[in-house]
Amino acid sequence: MPDRDAAIASNYELAQNAYQQLGVDTDEALQRTAEIAISLHCWQGDDIGGFESSGSVIGGGLAVTGQYPGKAHTPDELRADLNKALSLIPGRHRVNLHANYAETGGKKVERNELQPEHFQNWIDWAASEGLGLDFNPTFFAHDKASDGLTLAHPDSGIRQFWIEHGKACRKIGAAIGAALHSPCITNVWIPDGYKDTPADRKTPRERLANSLDEVFAEPFEPTHLLDAVECKLFGLGSESYVVGSHEFYLGYAIRNKKLLCLDAGHFHPTEVISDKISAVMCWLDEILLHVSRGVRWDSDHVVTMTDELQSIALELVRGNYLSRVHIGLDFFDASINRVAAWVIGARNMAKALLAAFLEPSQRLKQLELEGDFTSRLALMEQLKSMPHGAVWDYYCDQSGVPIESEWLHSVKQYEQDVLSNR
Ligand code: RNT
Ligand code: ZN
């Protein structure tokens, strides 16, 4: 389509000139955006169902609402859906797995007995697609997690089971990282907490610290495995107390040289992770982000182009943190096409990063240093109506993926050809 191609090129040229006036090199911004991998969470594709067929409810305070048809029921369907989504997202990315996505060939394998071989199909697929993989132990959707306690459980037998699960998952993560020549970030999130006011806030936290020490006892090559711990303020069923709170895991991560995972939906609604990044990066080598969108009590809406998303991207770029921050997505919506949910969230993350690379950050910092806050504010506002959409479309086109007005058609076609036949 010569008209389409000409429009993309000429819109880009106009944008390039406009950014040049601000001292911003759009080509460089495109290159830098292309270097960033975003880890796509597999669980958006099947409402965190996984393939254990244990019949356990998800639990852990995680609730996926919606009945949109066409969800993936098998590993092959899920991989096909991921391939579809990835074909519509510019750049080279990663996929984030949960332990309950193991493939055990119809055999019941307990969580504490999972092995790397149960993820061999995922590894082979990732290798053939040129993807990195990340991993998560699954401390929910299980009989032994039905009372909402796992690593902090007062029953030592149950605690031991989950410790063994954590250990098994780190072995799997290390095997994945070794096989794919890219460190597998293995992230621990547990649901543990209480619905109502606890009488003892201290002991569960001590139990959690001890359990984590056991889980993390075995050393692995950091080129194969990076451990992360994820904090949360509250969840469904843990409204009054969460054992693994922010302060708990921040301290644990600093002392034990772990990555801290900051999930954008895991704080009080007036708290933002964009303000936390530069604070925790003073004390931690690396962190993991779960980019999500909180809406009232839900922490897992599809990522949209919010102020906070743009602020997160700006912080990563302004602070030059991108080599120390791993970006993952974490949301689940079963009320819309699940492939589209991935595409919207991931494209927004990439688009926000591109917009951040298009910011004349030095100039803004200089104005701030000079105390000219009027000009700082005026320039920040001016930037909001700059033509970054034209740069984005050009980036998508150059990357061989549909531009903004085109990708949905491709998902609708996939829905008709594939999803609607499930
Ligand atoms: C839950 C955490 C956690 C999960 C995934 C499925 O509140 O955000 O990251 O969403 O592990
Ligand atoms: Zn999360």
Coordinates of C-alpha atoms and ligand atoms in Angstrom, one line a residue:
M1 CA 0.0 0.0 0.0
P2 CA 2.0 2.9 -1.2
D3 CA -0.3 5.5 0.3
R4 CA -0.1 3.9 3.7
D5 CA 3.7 3.6 3.6
A6 CA 4.1 7.2 2.4
A7 CA 1.9 8.5 5.2
I8 CA 3.8 6.6 7.8
A9 CA 7.1 7.9 6.4
S10 CA 6.0 11.5 6.0
N11 CA 4.3 11.6 9.4
Y12 CA 7.6 10.3 10.9
E13 CA 9.6 13.0 9.1
L14 CA 7.4 15.8 10.5
A15 CA 7.7 14.3 14.0
Q16 CA 11.5 13.9 13.5
N17 CA 11.8 17.6 12.7
A18 CA 9.6 18.6 15.6
Y19 CA 11.7 16.6 18.0
Q20 CA 14.9 17.9 16.5
Q21 CA 13.9 21.4 17.5
L22 CA 13.9 20.1 21.1
G23 CA 17.3 18.5 20.6
V24 CA 15.9 15.0 20.6
D25 CA 17.1 12.4 18.1
T26 CA 14.1 10.2 17.1
D27 CA 16.2 7.5 15.5
E28 CA 18.2 7.0 18.7
A29 CA 14.9 6.8 20.6
L30 CA 13.8 4.0 18.3
Q31 CA 17.0 2.1 18.7
R32 CA 16.9 2.3 22.5
T33 CA 13.3 1.2 22.6
A34 CA 14.1 -1.9 20.5
E35 CA 16.7 -3.0 23.1
I36 CA 14.2 -3.4 25.9
A37 CA 12.6 -6.8 26.6
I38 CA 9.2 -6.9 28.2
S39 CA 8.2 -10.1 29.9
L40 CA 4.7 -11.2 28.8
H41 CA 2.8 -13.0 31.6
C42 CA 1.4 -16.3 30.3
W43 CA -1.5 -16.2 32.7
Q44 CA -3.4 -13.6 30.8
G45 CA -4.1 -16.2 28.2
D46 CA -6.1 -18.6 30.3
D47 CA -7.2 -16.7 33.4
I48 CA -4.4 -18.2 35.5
G49 CA -5.9 -21.6 35.0
G50 CA -2.7 -23.5 34.2
F51 CA -2.6 -27.2 33.3
E52 CA -2.8 -29.1 36.5
S53 CA -6.5 -29.9 36.3
S54 CA -6.5 -30.2 40.1
G55 CA -9.9 -28.6 40.3
S56 CA -8.6 -26.2 43.0
V57 CA -10.0 -22.6 42.8
I58 CA -7.3 -20.0 42.1
G59 CA -7.6 -18.6 45.6
G60 CA -4.9 -16.5 47.0
G61 CA -7.1 -13.5 46.6
L62 CA -6.7 -13.6 42.9
A63 CA -9.9 -13.3 41.0
V64 CA -10.4 -13.3 37.2
T65 CA -13.8 -12.0 36.2
G66 CA -15.3 -12.4 32.7
Q67 CA -16.5 -15.1 30.3
Y68 CA -15.0 -14.0 27.0
P69 CA -14.9 -17.0 24.7
G70 CA -11.8 -18.6 23.3
K71 CA -9.5 -19.0 26.2
A72 CA -6.5 -21.3 25.8
H73 CA -7.2 -24.8 27.2
T74 CA -3.9 -26.5 26.3
P75 CA -0.2 -25.6 26.4
D76 CA -0.2 -25.6 22.5
E77 CA -3.2 -23.2 22.4
L78 CA -1.6 -20.9 24.9
R79 CA 1.7 -20.9 23.0
A80 CA -0.2 -20.2 19.7
D81 CA -2.0 -17.3 21.4
L82 CA 1.3 -16.0 22.8
N83 CA 2.8 -16.2 19.3
K84 CA -0.1 -14.3 17.9
A85 CA 0.3 -11.6 20.6
L86 CA 4.0 -11.4 20.1
S87 CA 3.6 -11.0 16.4
L88 CA 1.7 -7.7 17.1
I89 CA 4.2 -6.2 19.6
P90 CA 7.3 -4.5 18.2
G91 CA 10.6 -5.7 19.7
R92 CA 12.0 -8.9 21.1
H93 CA 10.4 -10.0 24.4
R94 CA 10.2 -12.6 27.0
V95 CA 7.4 -14.8 28.5
N96 CA 6.8 -15.3 32.1
L97 CA 5.6 -18.7 33.3
H98 CA 4.0 -20.0 36.5
A99 CA 4.7 -23.4 37.9
N100 CA 1.1 -24.5 37.4
Y101 CA 1.8 -24.3 33.6
A102 CA 3.9 -27.5 33.9
E103 CA 3.3 -30.2 31.3
T104 CA 3.3 -33.5 33.1
G105 CA 1.9 -35.7 30.3
G106 CA -1.3 -36.4 32.2
K107 CA 0.5 -37.6 35.3
K108 CA -0.1 -36.0 38.6
V109 CA 3.1 -34.4 39.8
E110 CA 3.0 -32.6 43.1
R111 CA 4.2 -29.0 43.2
N112 CA 7.2 -29.9 45.4
E113 CA 8.2 -32.6 42.9
L114 CA 8.2 -30.5 39.7
Q115 CA 11.3 -30.8 37.5
P116 CA 12.8 -28.9 34.6
E117 CA 11.6 -31.6 32.3
H118 CA 8.0 -30.5 32.9
F119 CA 8.9 -27.3 31.2
Q120 CA 10.9 -28.7 28.3
N121 CA 8.2 -27.9 25.8
W122 CA 8.2 -24.3 27.0
I123 CA 11.9 -24.2 26.8
D124 CA 12.0 -25.7 23.2
W125 CA 9.3 -23.3 22.1
A126 CA 11.1 -20.3 23.6
A127 CA 14.4 -21.3 22.0
S128 CA 12.8 -21.7 18.6
E129 CA 11.0 -18.3 18.9
G130 CA 14.1 -16.6 20.3
L131 CA 12.4 -15.7 23.6
G132 CA 13.7 -15.5 27.1
L133 CA 11.6 -17.1 29.9
D134 CA 10.9 -16.0 33.4
F135 CA 9.3 -18.1 36.1
N136 CA 7.2 -18.1 39.3
P137 CA 6.5 -20.7 41.9
T138 CA 2.7 -21.1 42.3
F139 CA 1.7 -20.6 45.9
F140 CA -2.1 -20.6 45.3
A141 CA -4.7 -22.7 43.5
H142 CA -3.9 -25.7 45.7
D143 CA -5.4 -27.5 48.7
K144 CA -2.4 -26.7 50.9
A145 CA -3.0 -23.0 50.3
S146 CA -6.7 -23.1 50.9
D147 CA -6.5 -21.2 54.2
G148 CA -4.5 -18.4 52.6
L149 CA -1.2 -19.3 54.2
T150 CA 1.9 -21.0 52.6
L151 CA 5.5 -20.1 53.5
A152 CA 4.3 -18.5 56.7
H153 CA 1.9 -21.3 57.7
P154 CA 2.0 -22.2 61.4
D155 CA 1.9 -25.9 60.4
S156 CA 5.5 -27.0 59.7
G157 CA 4.4 -29.7 57.4
I158 CA 2.6 -27.3 55.1
R159 CA 5.4 -24.8 55.3
Q160 CA 7.8 -27.5 54.4
F161 CA 5.8 -28.5 51.3
W162 CA 5.9 -24.9 50.1
I163 CA 9.6 -24.5 50.9
E164 CA 10.2 -27.6 48.7
H165 CA 8.0 -26.1 46.0
G166 CA 10.1 -22.9 46.1
K167 CA 13.3 -24.9 45.9
A168 CA 12.0 -27.0 43.0
C169 CA 11.1 -23.8 41.1
R170 CA 14.5 -22.3 41.5
K171 CA 16.0 -25.4 40.0
I172 CA 13.6 -25.1 37.1
G173 CA 14.3 -21.4 36.8
A174 CA 18.1 -22.1 36.7
A175 CA 17.6 -24.8 34.1
I176 CA 15.5 -22.5 31.9
G177 CA 18.1 -19.7 32.2
A178 CA 21.0 -22.1 31.3
A179 CA 19.1 -23.6 28.4
L180 CA 18.1 -20.2 26.9
H181 CA 21.4 -18.4 27.8
S182 CA 19.5 -15.6 29.6
P183 CA 18.9 -15.3 33.3
C184 CA 15.4 -16.5 34.3
I185 CA 13.9 -14.2 36.9
T186 CA 12.1 -16.4 39.4
N187 CA 9.7 -14.4 41.4
V188 CA 8.2 -15.4 44.7
W189 CA 4.8 -14.1 45.5
I190 CA 2.8 -15.7 48.3
P191 CA -0.8 -14.8 49.3
D192 CA -0.2 -15.2 53.1
G193 CA -2.2 -12.8 55.3
Y194 CA -5.3 -12.4 57.4
K195 CA -8.8 -11.1 56.6
D196 CA -9.1 -9.7 60.0
T197 CA -6.9 -8.0 62.6
P198 CA -4.2 -10.4 63.7
A199 CA -3.2 -10.9 67.2
D200 CA 0.4 -11.7 66.2
R201 CA 2.0 -9.8 63.3
K202 CA 5.5 -10.8 64.3
T203 CA 5.6 -14.6 64.2
P204 CA 4.3 -15.1 60.7
R205 CA 6.9 -12.7 59.4
E206 CA 9.6 -14.6 61.2
R207 CA 8.3 -17.8 59.8
L208 CA 8.3 -16.3 56.3
A209 CA 11.9 -15.1 56.7
N210 CA 13.1 -18.5 57.8
S211 CA 11.2 -20.2 55.0
L212 CA 12.7 -17.9 52.4
D213 CA 16.2 -18.5 53.8
E214 CA 15.6 -22.2 53.1
V215 CA 14.1 -21.7 49.7
F216 CA 17.1 -19.5 48.7
A217 CA 19.8 -21.7 50.4
E218 CA 21.1 -23.3 47.2
P219 CA 23.3 -20.9 45.2
F220 CA 22.8 -20.7 41.4
E221 CA 24.7 -18.8 38.7
P222 CA 23.2 -15.4 38.3
T223 CA 23.6 -15.8 34.6
H224 CA 21.0 -18.6 34.9
L225 CA 18.8 -17.5 37.8
L226 CA 17.8 -14.2 39.5
D227 CA 15.5 -14.4 42.5
A228 CA 12.9 -11.8 43.1
V229 CA 10.4 -11.3 46.0
E230 CA 7.1 -9.5 45.5
C231 CA 5.4 -7.4 48.2
K232 CA 1.7 -6.5 48.5
L233 CA -0.3 -4.2 50.6
F234 CA -3.5 -6.2 50.8
G235 CA -5.5 -8.7 48.8
L236 CA -9.0 -10.3 48.8
G237 CA -9.0 -12.2 52.1
S238 CA -5.9 -10.5 53.4
E239 CA -7.3 -7.1 53.9
S240 CA -6.0 -6.6 57.4
Y241 CA -2.6 -8.1 57.2
V242 CA -0.2 -9.3 54.6
V243 CA 2.9 -11.1 55.8
G244 CA 5.1 -10.2 52.9
S245 CA 4.5 -6.5 53.0
H246 CA 6.7 -3.8 51.3
E247 CA 8.9 -3.1 54.3
F248 CA 9.3 -6.9 54.9
Y249 CA 10.5 -7.6 51.4
L250 CA 12.5 -4.4 50.9
G251 CA 14.5 -5.4 54.0
Y252 CA 14.8 -9.0 52.9
A253 CA 15.9 -8.1 49.4
I254 CA 18.6 -5.6 50.6
R255 CA 20.0 -8.0 53.2
N256 CA 20.0 -11.0 51.0
K257 CA 20.8 -9.4 47.6
K258 CA 17.5 -10.4 46.0
L259 CA 15.6 -8.5 43.4
L260 CA 12.6 -6.6 44.8
C261 CA 9.5 -6.9 42.7
L262 CA 7.3 -3.8 42.7
D263 CA 3.9 -4.5 41.3
A264 CA 2.1 -1.3 40.3
G265 CA -1.2 -2.6 41.8
H266 CA 0.2 -3.5 45.2
F267 CA 0.2 -0.3 47.1
H268 CA -2.2 2.2 48.4
P269 CA -4.0 4.0 45.5
T270 CA -2.2 7.2 46.2
E271 CA 1.2 5.6 46.3
V272 CA 2.9 5.0 43.0
I273 CA 5.8 2.7 42.1
S274 CA 7.2 5.4 39.8
D275 CA 8.2 7.3 42.9
K276 CA 9.6 4.1 44.6
I277 CA 12.0 3.1 41.8
S278 CA 14.7 5.7 42.5
A279 CA 14.3 5.1 46.2
V280 CA 14.9 1.4 46.2
M281 CA 17.5 1.6 43.5
C282 CA 19.8 3.4 46.0
W283 CA 20.0 0.1 47.9
L284 CA 19.3 -2.7 45.4
D285 CA 21.4 -3.9 42.4
E286 CA 18.4 -4.9 40.4
I287 CA 14.6 -4.9 40.6
L288 CA 11.7 -6.5 38.8
L289 CA 8.5 -4.6 37.9
H290 CA 5.1 -6.0 37.5
V291 CA 3.5 -3.4 35.4
S292 CA -0.2 -3.5 36.1
R293 CA -3.1 -1.1 36.7
G294 CA -5.0 -0.9 39.9
V295 CA -8.6 0.1 39.8
R296 CA -10.2 0.6 43.2
W297 CA -9.7 -2.8 45.0
D298 CA -8.5 -4.6 41.9
S299 CA -4.8 -4.6 41.2
D300 CA -4.7 -6.3 37.8
H301 CA -6.5 -4.3 35.1
V302 CA -4.9 -4.2 31.6
V303 CA -2.1 -1.7 31.3
T304 CA -3.3 1.5 29.6
M305 CA -1.5 4.7 28.8
T306 CA -2.0 6.3 32.2
D307 CA 0.0 9.0 33.8
E308 CA 1.5 6.4 36.0
L309 CA 2.6 4.2 33.2
Q310 CA 4.3 7.2 31.5
S311 CA 5.9 8.1 34.8
I312 CA 7.3 4.6 35.3
A313 CA 8.9 4.7 31.9
L314 CA 10.3 8.2 32.4
E315 CA 11.8 7.2 35.7
L316 CA 13.5 4.2 34.1
V317 CA 15.0 6.4 31.3
R318 CA 15.8 9.5 33.4
G319 CA 17.6 7.4 36.0
N320 CA 19.4 5.3 33.4
Y321 CA 18.1 2.2 35.2
L322 CA 17.2 0.0 32.3
S323 CA 20.1 -2.4 32.6
R324 CA 19.1 -3.0 36.2
V325 CA 15.4 -3.2 36.0
H326 CA 13.4 -6.1 34.5
I327 CA 10.0 -5.2 33.1
G328 CA 7.2 -7.7 33.4
L329 CA 3.5 -7.3 32.9
D330 CA 0.9 -8.6 35.4
F331 CA -2.8 -8.3 34.7
F332 CA -5.7 -10.6 33.9
D333 CA -8.9 -9.8 32.2
A334 CA -11.3 -12.4 31.0
S335 CA -14.0 -9.9 29.9
I336 CA -12.2 -9.0 26.6
N337 CA -10.3 -10.9 23.9
R338 CA -7.3 -12.2 25.9
V339 CA -4.8 -11.8 23.0
A340 CA -5.9 -8.2 22.6
A341 CA -5.3 -7.7 26.4
W342 CA -1.7 -8.8 26.0
V343 CA -1.2 -6.7 22.9
I344 CA -2.7 -3.6 24.4
G345 CA -0.8 -3.9 27.7
A346 CA 2.6 -4.7 26.0
R347 CA 2.3 -2.1 23.3
N348 CA 1.5 0.5 25.9
M349 CA 4.5 -0.4 27.9
A350 CA 6.7 -0.2 24.8
K351 CA 5.0 3.0 23.7
A352 CA 5.5 4.6 27.1
L353 CA 9.3 3.7 26.9
L354 CA 9.5 5.2 23.5
A355 CA 7.8 8.4 24.7
A356 CA 10.3 8.5 27.6
F357 CA 13.2 8.2 25.2
L358 CA 11.7 11.1 23.3
E359 CA 11.9 13.4 26.3
P360 CA 14.6 16.1 26.4
S361 CA 15.4 14.9 29.9
Q362 CA 18.7 16.8 30.2
R363 CA 17.0 20.1 29.3
L364 CA 14.3 19.5 32.0
K365 CA 16.9 18.6 34.6
Q366 CA 18.9 21.7 33.7
L367 CA 15.8 23.9 34.1
E368 CA 15.2 22.3 37.5
L369 CA 18.8 22.9 38.6
E370 CA 18.5 26.5 37.6
G371 CA 15.3 26.8 39.7
D372 CA 13.2 27.7 36.7
F373 CA 10.2 25.6 37.6
T374 CA 8.0 27.6 35.4
S375 CA 9.9 26.6 32.3
R376 CA 10.1 23.0 33.6
L377 CA 6.3 22.8 33.9
A378 CA 5.7 24.5 30.6
L379 CA 8.1 22.2 28.7
M380 CA 6.6 19.1 30.4
E381 CA 3.1 20.3 29.2
Q382 CA 4.4 21.0 25.7
L383 CA 5.8 17.5 25.4
K384 CA 2.3 16.0 26.0
S385 CA 1.2 17.2 22.5
M386 CA 4.3 16.3 20.7
P387 CA 3.7 13.8 17.8
H388 CA 5.0 10.6 19.5
G389 CA 2.2 8.6 17.9
A390 CA 3.9 9.2 14.5
V391 CA 7.2 7.9 15.8
W392 CA 5.5 4.9 17.3
D393 CA 3.7 4.0 14.1
Y394 CA 7.0 4.3 12.2
Y395 CA 8.7 2.1 14.9
C396 CA 6.0 -0.6 14.5
D397 CA 6.2 -0.5 10.8
Q398 CA 10.0 -0.8 10.8
S399 CA 9.7 -3.7 13.3
G400 CA 7.4 -5.5 10.9
V401 CA 4.3 -5.3 13.1
P402 CA 1.0 -3.5 12.4
I403 CA 0.7 0.2 13.2
E404 CA -1.7 1.4 15.9
S405 CA -4.8 1.5 13.6
E406 CA -4.1 -1.9 12.2
W407 CA -3.4 -4.5 14.8
L408 CA -6.9 -5.0 16.1
H409 CA -8.0 -6.3 12.7
S410 CA -5.5 -9.0 13.0
V411 CA -6.7 -10.1 16.4
K412 CA -10.3 -10.1 15.2
Q413 CA -9.3 -12.3 12.3
Y414 CA -7.5 -14.7 14.7
E415 CA -10.6 -14.7 16.9
Q416 CA -12.7 -15.7 13.9
D417 CA -10.3 -18.3 12.6
V418 CA -8.9 -19.8 15.8
L419 CA -10.4 -18.7 19.1
S420 CA -14.1 -19.1 18.1
N421 CA -13.5 -22.7 17.2
R422 CA -12.4 -23.7 20.7
Ligands
RNT1 C1 -0.5 -11.2 43.0 C2 0.8 -10.9 42.4 C3 1.3 -12.0 41.5 C4 0.3 -12.7 40.7 C5 0.9 -13.6 39.7 C6 -0.2 -14.5 39.0 O1 -1.1 -10.2 43.7 O2 0.7 -9.7 41.7 O3 2.4 -11.5 40.8 O4 -0.4 -11.7 40.0 O5 1.9 -14.4 40.3
ZN2 ZN 2.4 -9.2 40.5

